Short mmCIF file of C-alpha atoms in Angstrom, two decimals:
data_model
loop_
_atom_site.label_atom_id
_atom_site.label_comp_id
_atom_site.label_asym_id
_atom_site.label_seq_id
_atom_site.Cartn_x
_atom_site.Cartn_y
_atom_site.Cartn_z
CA UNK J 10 -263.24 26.81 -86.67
CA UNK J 11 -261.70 25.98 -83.63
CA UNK J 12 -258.47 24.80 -85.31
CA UNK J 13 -258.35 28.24 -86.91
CA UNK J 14 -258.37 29.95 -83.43
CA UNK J 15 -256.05 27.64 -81.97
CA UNK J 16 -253.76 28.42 -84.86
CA UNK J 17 -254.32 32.19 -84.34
CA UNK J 18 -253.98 32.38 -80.67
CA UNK J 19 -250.71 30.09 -81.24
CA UNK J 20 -249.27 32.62 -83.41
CA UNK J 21 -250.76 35.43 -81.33
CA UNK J 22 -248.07 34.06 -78.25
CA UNK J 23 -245.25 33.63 -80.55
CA UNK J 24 -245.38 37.26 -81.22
CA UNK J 25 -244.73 37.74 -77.52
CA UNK J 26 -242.23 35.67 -76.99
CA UNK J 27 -238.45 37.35 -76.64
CA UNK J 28 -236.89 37.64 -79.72
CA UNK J 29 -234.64 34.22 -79.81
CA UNK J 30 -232.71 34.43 -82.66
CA UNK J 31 -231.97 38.29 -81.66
CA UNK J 32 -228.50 39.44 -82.03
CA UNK J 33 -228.36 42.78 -80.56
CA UNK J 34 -230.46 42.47 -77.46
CA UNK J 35 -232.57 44.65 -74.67
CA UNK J 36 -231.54 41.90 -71.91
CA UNK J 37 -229.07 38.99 -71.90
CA UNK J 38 -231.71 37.16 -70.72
CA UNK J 39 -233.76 37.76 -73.73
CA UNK J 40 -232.04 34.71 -74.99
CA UNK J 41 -231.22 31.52 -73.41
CA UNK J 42 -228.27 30.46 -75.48
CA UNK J 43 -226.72 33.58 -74.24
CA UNK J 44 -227.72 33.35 -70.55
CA UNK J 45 -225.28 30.78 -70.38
CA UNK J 46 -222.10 33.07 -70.72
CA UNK J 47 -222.86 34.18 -67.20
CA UNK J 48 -222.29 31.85 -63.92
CA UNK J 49 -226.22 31.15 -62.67
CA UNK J 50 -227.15 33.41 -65.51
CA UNK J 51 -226.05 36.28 -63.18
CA UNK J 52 -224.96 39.44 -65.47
CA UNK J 53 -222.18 41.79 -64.23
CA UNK J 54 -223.65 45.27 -62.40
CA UNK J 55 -221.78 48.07 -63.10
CA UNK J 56 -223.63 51.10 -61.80
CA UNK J 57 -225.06 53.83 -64.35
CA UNK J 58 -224.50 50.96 -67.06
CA UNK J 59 -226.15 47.55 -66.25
CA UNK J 60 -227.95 47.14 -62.78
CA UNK J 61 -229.95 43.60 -62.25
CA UNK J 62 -229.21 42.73 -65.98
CA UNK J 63 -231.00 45.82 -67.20
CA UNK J 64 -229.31 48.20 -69.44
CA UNK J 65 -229.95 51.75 -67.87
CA UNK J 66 -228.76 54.30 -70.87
CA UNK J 67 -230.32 51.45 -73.58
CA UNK J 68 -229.85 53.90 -76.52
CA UNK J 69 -226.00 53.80 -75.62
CA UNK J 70 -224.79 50.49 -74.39
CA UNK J 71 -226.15 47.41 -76.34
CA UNK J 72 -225.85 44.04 -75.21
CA UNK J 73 -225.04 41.75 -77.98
CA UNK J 74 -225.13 37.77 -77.86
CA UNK J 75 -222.17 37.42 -80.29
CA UNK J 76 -223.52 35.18 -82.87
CA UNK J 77 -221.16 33.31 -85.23
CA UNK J 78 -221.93 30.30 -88.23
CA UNK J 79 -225.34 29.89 -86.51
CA UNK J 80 -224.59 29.23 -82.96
CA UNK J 81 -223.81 31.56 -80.25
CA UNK J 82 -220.43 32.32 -79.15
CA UNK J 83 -220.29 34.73 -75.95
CA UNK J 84 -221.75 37.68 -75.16
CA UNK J 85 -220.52 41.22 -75.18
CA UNK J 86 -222.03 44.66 -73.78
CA UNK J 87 -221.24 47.41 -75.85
CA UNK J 88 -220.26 51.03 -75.78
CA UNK J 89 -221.53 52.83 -78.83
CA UNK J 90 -220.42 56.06 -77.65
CA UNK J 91 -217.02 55.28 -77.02
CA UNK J 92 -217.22 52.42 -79.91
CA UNK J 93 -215.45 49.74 -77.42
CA UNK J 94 -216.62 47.32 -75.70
CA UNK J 95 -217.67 47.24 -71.79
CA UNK J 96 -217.37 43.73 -71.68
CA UNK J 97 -217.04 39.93 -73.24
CA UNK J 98 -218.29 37.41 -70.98
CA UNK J 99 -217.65 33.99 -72.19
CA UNK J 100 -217.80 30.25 -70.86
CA UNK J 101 -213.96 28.23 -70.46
CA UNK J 102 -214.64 24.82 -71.38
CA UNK J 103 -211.23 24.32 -72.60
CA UNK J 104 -208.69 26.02 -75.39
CA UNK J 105 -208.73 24.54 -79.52
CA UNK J 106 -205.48 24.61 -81.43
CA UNK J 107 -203.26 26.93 -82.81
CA UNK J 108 -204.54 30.22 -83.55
CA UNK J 109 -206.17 30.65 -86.75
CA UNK J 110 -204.96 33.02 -89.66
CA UNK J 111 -205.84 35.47 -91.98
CA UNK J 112 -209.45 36.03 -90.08
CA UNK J 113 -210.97 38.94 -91.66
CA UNK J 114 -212.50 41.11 -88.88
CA UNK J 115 -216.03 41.17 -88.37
CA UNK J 116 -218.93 44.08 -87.48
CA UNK J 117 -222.07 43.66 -85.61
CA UNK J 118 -224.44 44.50 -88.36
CA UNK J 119 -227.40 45.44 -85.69
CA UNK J 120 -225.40 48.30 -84.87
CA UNK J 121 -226.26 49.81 -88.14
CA UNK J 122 -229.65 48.80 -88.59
CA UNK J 123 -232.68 47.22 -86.66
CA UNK J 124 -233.38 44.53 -89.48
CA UNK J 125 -229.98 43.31 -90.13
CA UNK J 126 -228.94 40.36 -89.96
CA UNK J 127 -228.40 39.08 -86.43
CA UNK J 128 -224.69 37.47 -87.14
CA UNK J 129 -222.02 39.32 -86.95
CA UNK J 130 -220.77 39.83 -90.92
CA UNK J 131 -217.54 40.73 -92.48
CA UNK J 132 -216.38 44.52 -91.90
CA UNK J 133 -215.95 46.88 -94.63
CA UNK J 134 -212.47 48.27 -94.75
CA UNK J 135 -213.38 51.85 -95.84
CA UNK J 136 -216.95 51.96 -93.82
CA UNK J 137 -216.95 55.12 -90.87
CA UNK J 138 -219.36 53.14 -89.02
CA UNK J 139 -221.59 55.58 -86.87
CA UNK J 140 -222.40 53.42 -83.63
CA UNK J 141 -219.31 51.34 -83.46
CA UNK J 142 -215.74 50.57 -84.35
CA UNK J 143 -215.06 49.56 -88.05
CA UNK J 144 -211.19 48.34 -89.91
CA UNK J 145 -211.66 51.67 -90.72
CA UNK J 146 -210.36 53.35 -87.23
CA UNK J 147 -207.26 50.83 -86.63
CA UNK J 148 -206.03 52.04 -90.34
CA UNK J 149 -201.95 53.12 -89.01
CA UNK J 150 -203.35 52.85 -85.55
CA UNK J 151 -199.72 51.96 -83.95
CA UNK J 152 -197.51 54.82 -85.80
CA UNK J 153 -200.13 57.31 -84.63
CA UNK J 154 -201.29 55.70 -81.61
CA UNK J 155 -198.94 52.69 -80.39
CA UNK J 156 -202.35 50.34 -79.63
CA UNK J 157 -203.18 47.64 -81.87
CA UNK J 158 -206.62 45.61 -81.69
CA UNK J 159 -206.99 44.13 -77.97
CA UNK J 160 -209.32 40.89 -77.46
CA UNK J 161 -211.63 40.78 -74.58
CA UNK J 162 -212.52 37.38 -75.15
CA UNK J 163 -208.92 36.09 -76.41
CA UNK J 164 -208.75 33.27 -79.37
CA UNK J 165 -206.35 31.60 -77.29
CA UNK J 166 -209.42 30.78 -74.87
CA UNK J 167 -211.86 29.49 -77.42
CA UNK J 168 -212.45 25.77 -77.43
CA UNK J 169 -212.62 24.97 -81.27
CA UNK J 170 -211.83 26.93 -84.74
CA UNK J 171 -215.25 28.62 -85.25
CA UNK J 172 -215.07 29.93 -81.45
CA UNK J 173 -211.88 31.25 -82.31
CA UNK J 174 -213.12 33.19 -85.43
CA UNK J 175 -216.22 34.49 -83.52
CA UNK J 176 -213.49 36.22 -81.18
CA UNK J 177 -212.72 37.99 -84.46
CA UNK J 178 -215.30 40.89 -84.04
CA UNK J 179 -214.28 44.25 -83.76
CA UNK J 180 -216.90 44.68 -81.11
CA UNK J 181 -214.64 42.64 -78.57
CA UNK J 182 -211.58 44.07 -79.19
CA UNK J 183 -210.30 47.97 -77.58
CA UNK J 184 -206.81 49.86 -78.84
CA UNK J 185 -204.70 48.39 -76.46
CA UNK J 186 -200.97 49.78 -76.24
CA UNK J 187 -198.77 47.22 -78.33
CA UNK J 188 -196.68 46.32 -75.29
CA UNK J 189 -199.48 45.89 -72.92
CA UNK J 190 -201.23 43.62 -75.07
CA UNK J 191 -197.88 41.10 -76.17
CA UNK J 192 -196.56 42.07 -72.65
CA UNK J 193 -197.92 41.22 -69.59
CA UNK J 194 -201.24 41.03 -70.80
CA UNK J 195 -201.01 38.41 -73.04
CA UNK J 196 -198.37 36.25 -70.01
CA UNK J 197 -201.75 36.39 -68.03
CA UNK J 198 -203.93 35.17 -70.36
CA UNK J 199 -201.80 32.07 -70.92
CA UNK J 200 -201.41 31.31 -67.37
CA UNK J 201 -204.73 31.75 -66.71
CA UNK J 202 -205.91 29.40 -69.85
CA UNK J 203 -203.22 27.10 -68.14
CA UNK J 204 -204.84 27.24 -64.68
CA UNK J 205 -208.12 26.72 -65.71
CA UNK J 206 -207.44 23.95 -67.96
CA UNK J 207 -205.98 22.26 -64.26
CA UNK J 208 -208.53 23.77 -61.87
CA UNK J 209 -211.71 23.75 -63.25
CA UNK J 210 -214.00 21.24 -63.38
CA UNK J 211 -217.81 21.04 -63.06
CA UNK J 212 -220.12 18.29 -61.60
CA UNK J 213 -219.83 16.11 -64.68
CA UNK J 214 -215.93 16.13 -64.28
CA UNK J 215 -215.26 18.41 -67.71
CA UNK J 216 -213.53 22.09 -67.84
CA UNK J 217 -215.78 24.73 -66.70
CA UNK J 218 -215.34 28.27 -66.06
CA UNK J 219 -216.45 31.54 -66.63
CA UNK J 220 -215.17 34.94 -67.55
CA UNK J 221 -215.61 38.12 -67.56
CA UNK J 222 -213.19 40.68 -69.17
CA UNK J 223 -213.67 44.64 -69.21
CA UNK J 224 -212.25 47.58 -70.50
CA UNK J 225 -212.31 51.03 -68.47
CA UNK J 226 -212.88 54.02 -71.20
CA UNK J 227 -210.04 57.18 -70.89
CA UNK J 228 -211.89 60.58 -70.75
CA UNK J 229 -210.04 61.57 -73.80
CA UNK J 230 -207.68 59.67 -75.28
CA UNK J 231 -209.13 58.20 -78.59
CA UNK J 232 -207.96 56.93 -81.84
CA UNK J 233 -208.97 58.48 -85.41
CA UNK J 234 -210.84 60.82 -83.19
CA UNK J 235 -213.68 58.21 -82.67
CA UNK J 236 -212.72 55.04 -80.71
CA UNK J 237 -211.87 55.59 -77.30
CA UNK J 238 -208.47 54.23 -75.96
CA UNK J 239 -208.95 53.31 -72.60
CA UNK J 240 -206.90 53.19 -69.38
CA UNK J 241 -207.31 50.17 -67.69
CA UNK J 242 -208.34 46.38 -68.65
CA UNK J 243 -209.48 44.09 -66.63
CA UNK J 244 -210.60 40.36 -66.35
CA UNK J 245 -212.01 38.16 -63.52
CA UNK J 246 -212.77 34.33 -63.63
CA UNK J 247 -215.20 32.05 -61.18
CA UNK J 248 -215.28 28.22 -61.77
CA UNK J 249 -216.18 25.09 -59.52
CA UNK J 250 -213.24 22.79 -59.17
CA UNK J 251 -213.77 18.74 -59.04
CA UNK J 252 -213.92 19.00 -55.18
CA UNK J 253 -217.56 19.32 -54.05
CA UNK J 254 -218.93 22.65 -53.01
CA UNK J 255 -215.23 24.41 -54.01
CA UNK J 256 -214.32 27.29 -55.99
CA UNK J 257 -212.00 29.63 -57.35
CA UNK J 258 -211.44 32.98 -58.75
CA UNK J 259 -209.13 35.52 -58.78
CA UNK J 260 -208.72 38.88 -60.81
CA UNK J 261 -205.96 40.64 -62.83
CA UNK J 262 -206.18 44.42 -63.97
CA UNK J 263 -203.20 46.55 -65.95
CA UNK J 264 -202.72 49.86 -67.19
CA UNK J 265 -202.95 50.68 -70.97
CA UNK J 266 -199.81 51.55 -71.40
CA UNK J 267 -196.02 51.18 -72.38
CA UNK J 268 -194.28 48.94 -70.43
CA UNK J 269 -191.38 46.78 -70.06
CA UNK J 270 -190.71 43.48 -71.26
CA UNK J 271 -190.46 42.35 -67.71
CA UNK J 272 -193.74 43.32 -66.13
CA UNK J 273 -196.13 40.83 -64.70
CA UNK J 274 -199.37 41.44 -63.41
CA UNK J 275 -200.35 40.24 -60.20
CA UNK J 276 -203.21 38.64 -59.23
CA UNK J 277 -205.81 40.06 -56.82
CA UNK J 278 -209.15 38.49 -55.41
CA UNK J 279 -212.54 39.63 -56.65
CA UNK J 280 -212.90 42.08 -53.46
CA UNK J 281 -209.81 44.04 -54.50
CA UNK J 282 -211.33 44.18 -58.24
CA UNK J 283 -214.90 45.68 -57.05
CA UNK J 284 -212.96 48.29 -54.69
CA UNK J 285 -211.16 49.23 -57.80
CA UNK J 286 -213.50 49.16 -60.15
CA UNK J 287 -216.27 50.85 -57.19
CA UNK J 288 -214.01 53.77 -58.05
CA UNK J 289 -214.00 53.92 -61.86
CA UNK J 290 -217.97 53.05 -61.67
CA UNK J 291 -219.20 53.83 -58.50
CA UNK J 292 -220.51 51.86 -55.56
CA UNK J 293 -222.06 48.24 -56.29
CA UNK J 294 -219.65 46.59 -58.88
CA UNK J 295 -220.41 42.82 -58.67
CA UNK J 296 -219.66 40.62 -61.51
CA UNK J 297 -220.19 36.97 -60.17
CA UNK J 298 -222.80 35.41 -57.44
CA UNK J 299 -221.58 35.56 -54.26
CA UNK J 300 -219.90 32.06 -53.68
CA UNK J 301 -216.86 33.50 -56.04
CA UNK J 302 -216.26 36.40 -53.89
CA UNK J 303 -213.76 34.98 -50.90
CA UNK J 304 -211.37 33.45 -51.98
CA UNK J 305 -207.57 34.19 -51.17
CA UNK J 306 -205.03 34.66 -53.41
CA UNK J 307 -201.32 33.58 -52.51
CA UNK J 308 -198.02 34.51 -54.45
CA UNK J 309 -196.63 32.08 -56.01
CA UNK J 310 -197.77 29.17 -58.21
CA UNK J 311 -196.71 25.44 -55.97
CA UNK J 312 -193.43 24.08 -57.25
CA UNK J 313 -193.16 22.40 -60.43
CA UNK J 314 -193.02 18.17 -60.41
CA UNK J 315 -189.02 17.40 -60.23
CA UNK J 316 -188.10 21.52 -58.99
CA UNK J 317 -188.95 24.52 -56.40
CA UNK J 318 -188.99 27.25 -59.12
CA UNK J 319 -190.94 28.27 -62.02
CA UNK J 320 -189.51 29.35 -65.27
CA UNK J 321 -190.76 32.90 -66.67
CA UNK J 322 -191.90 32.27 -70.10
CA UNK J 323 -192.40 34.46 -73.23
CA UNK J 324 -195.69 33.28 -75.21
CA UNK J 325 -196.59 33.47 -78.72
CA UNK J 326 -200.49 33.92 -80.03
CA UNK J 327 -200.74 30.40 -79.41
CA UNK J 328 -199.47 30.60 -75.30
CA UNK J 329 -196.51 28.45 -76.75
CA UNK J 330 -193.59 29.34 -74.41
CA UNK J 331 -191.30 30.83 -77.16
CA UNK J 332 -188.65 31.63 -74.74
CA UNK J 333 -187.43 31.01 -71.00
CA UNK J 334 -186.58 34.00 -68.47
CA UNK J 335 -185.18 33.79 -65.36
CA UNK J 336 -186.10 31.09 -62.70
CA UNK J 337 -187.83 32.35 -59.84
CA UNK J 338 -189.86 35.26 -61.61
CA UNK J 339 -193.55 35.93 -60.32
CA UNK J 340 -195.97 34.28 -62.32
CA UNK J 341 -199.60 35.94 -61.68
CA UNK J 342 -201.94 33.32 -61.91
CA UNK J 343 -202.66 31.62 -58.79
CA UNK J 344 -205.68 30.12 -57.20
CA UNK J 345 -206.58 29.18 -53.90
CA UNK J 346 -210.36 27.35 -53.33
CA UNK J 347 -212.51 28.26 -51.12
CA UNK J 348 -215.25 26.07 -49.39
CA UNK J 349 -218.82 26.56 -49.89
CA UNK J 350 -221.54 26.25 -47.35
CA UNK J 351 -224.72 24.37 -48.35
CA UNK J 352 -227.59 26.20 -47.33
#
């Protein structure tokens, strides 16, 4: 008898526990494997939207711990209103090969339905999906728009193949303006991967960083009438370097829009991104814990081994430098640490 109530009251806890294998989520938190996207588990607060990891309009924005071939890949909150995402958060532990083809673009099938599986599955090309963004929406999205579909969490950051598929989701991707995204957009996202590849080390001497990219929604710009086509992007990183109780960060933001071939973006420290962003959301933007938050930013990345100028390159999908500008251009990823008291 008393195995029978030990069974019961086993089962009895169980029931309480968070929902682990959730996909689609009332808290990051609710799942450990997902925590981990976030530096010290810390989520981002944005007020009105997610305040001390608690979602406060939960029958709009859904956090979803982007699950992929059984293991989870980043996490993501998400707009279903707008049908973009807010943000991808994801941890930098070091970039995989070339960029994979022929991905077919994926759905988060919790969206649609409570019970549904909790990986994200294959979209449907003709589906009008109510609560989120579907193949269907980007269907001659640049000859009536100009915007193509813009990672969050970019495949050229992903450490292996499946990583890189996961970033296939149309959940982490916004209409971005076809310039902006191969323009200066993409440049930073290759420097960056570059500079944290360098910088970023944790206590057990591998590549550690993490990540958090954004997208601020327009009030009325939208594409096929449903997906919103936002005005600004955003992305900010924090990582420990190999030198004891030192850090690094620094920020990057652009405008959706045209733009010439020559723009870079410059970088800006996580102070200048929450007075920004204080604007767009209102007062009390943080995104990291508080050791990422002073940290200077100079201009210019240190001269090259063998030269006192940097080369301004052209990337492809895979941040190969397809072609060389002129020598002494601005390139807008550079890092200063910054030393940590102990308390």
């Amino acid at each position: 008898m008393m195995g029978v109530l030990n069974h019961l009251s086993t089962l009895l806890l169980l029931s309480l526990l968070p929902p682990a294998l959730s996909h689609v989520v009332e808290k990051f938190s609710d799942v450990t494997d997902c925590e981990k996207f976030f530096l010290e588990g810390t989520t981002p607060n944005l007020p009105g939207i997610l305040v001390d990891g608690k979602v406060q309009d939960q029958n709009r924005y859904k956090p979803i711990c982007q699950k992929f071939n059984n293991f989870y890949r980043f996490a993501t909150l998400y707009d279903t209103t707008n049908r973009i995402p807010v943000f991808s958060a994801y941890t930098f532990t070091g970039p995989g090969g070339k960029r994979p083809k022929n991905i077919p673009w994926m759905i988060e099938p919790q969206l649609n339905g409570e019970n549904n599986s909790p990986e994200m599955v294959n979209d449907s090309k003709e589906i009008e999906y109510q609560h989120q963004a579907g193949n269907y929406d980007y269907k001659n999205s640049i000859p009536s728009k100009g915007v193509n579909r813009g990672h969050l969490f970019p495949s050229s950051h992903a450490h292996d193949l499946d990583n890189q598929k996961s970033t296939f989701t149309l959940t982490n991707v916004v209409p971005q303006v076809v310039s902006f995204n191969g323009g200066s957009w993409s440049t930073m996202e290759c420097n960056i991967r570059e500079a944290l590849v360098d910088n970023c080390k944790n206590n057990n001497n591998k590549i550690e960083a993490y990540v958090v990219t954004g997208a601020v929604p327009s009030n009325t710009n939208t594409l096929n009438n449903r997906v919103n086509i936002p005005d600004l992007l955003w992305t900010a990183f924090c990582c420990e370097t190999s030198e004891k109780d030192k850090w690094m960060a620094v920020a990057h933001w652009g405008e959706n829009q045209e733009e010439p071939n020559t723009k870079v973006l410059e970088p800006h420290t996580l102070a200048e991104l929450y007075v920004m962003l204080n604007k767009r959301y209102g007062d009390g933007v943080q995104l990291f814990p508080d050791q990422c938050l002073n940290v200077d930013t100079p201009t210019s990345l240190p001269p090259k081994d063998g030269g006192d100028e940097h080369d301004h390159c052209v990337y492809d999908d895979d941040c190969v430098c397809s072609s060389v500008g002129v020598k002494g251009y601005y390139l807008p990823v550079v890092f200063v640490s910054v030393l940590v008291m102990m308390m």
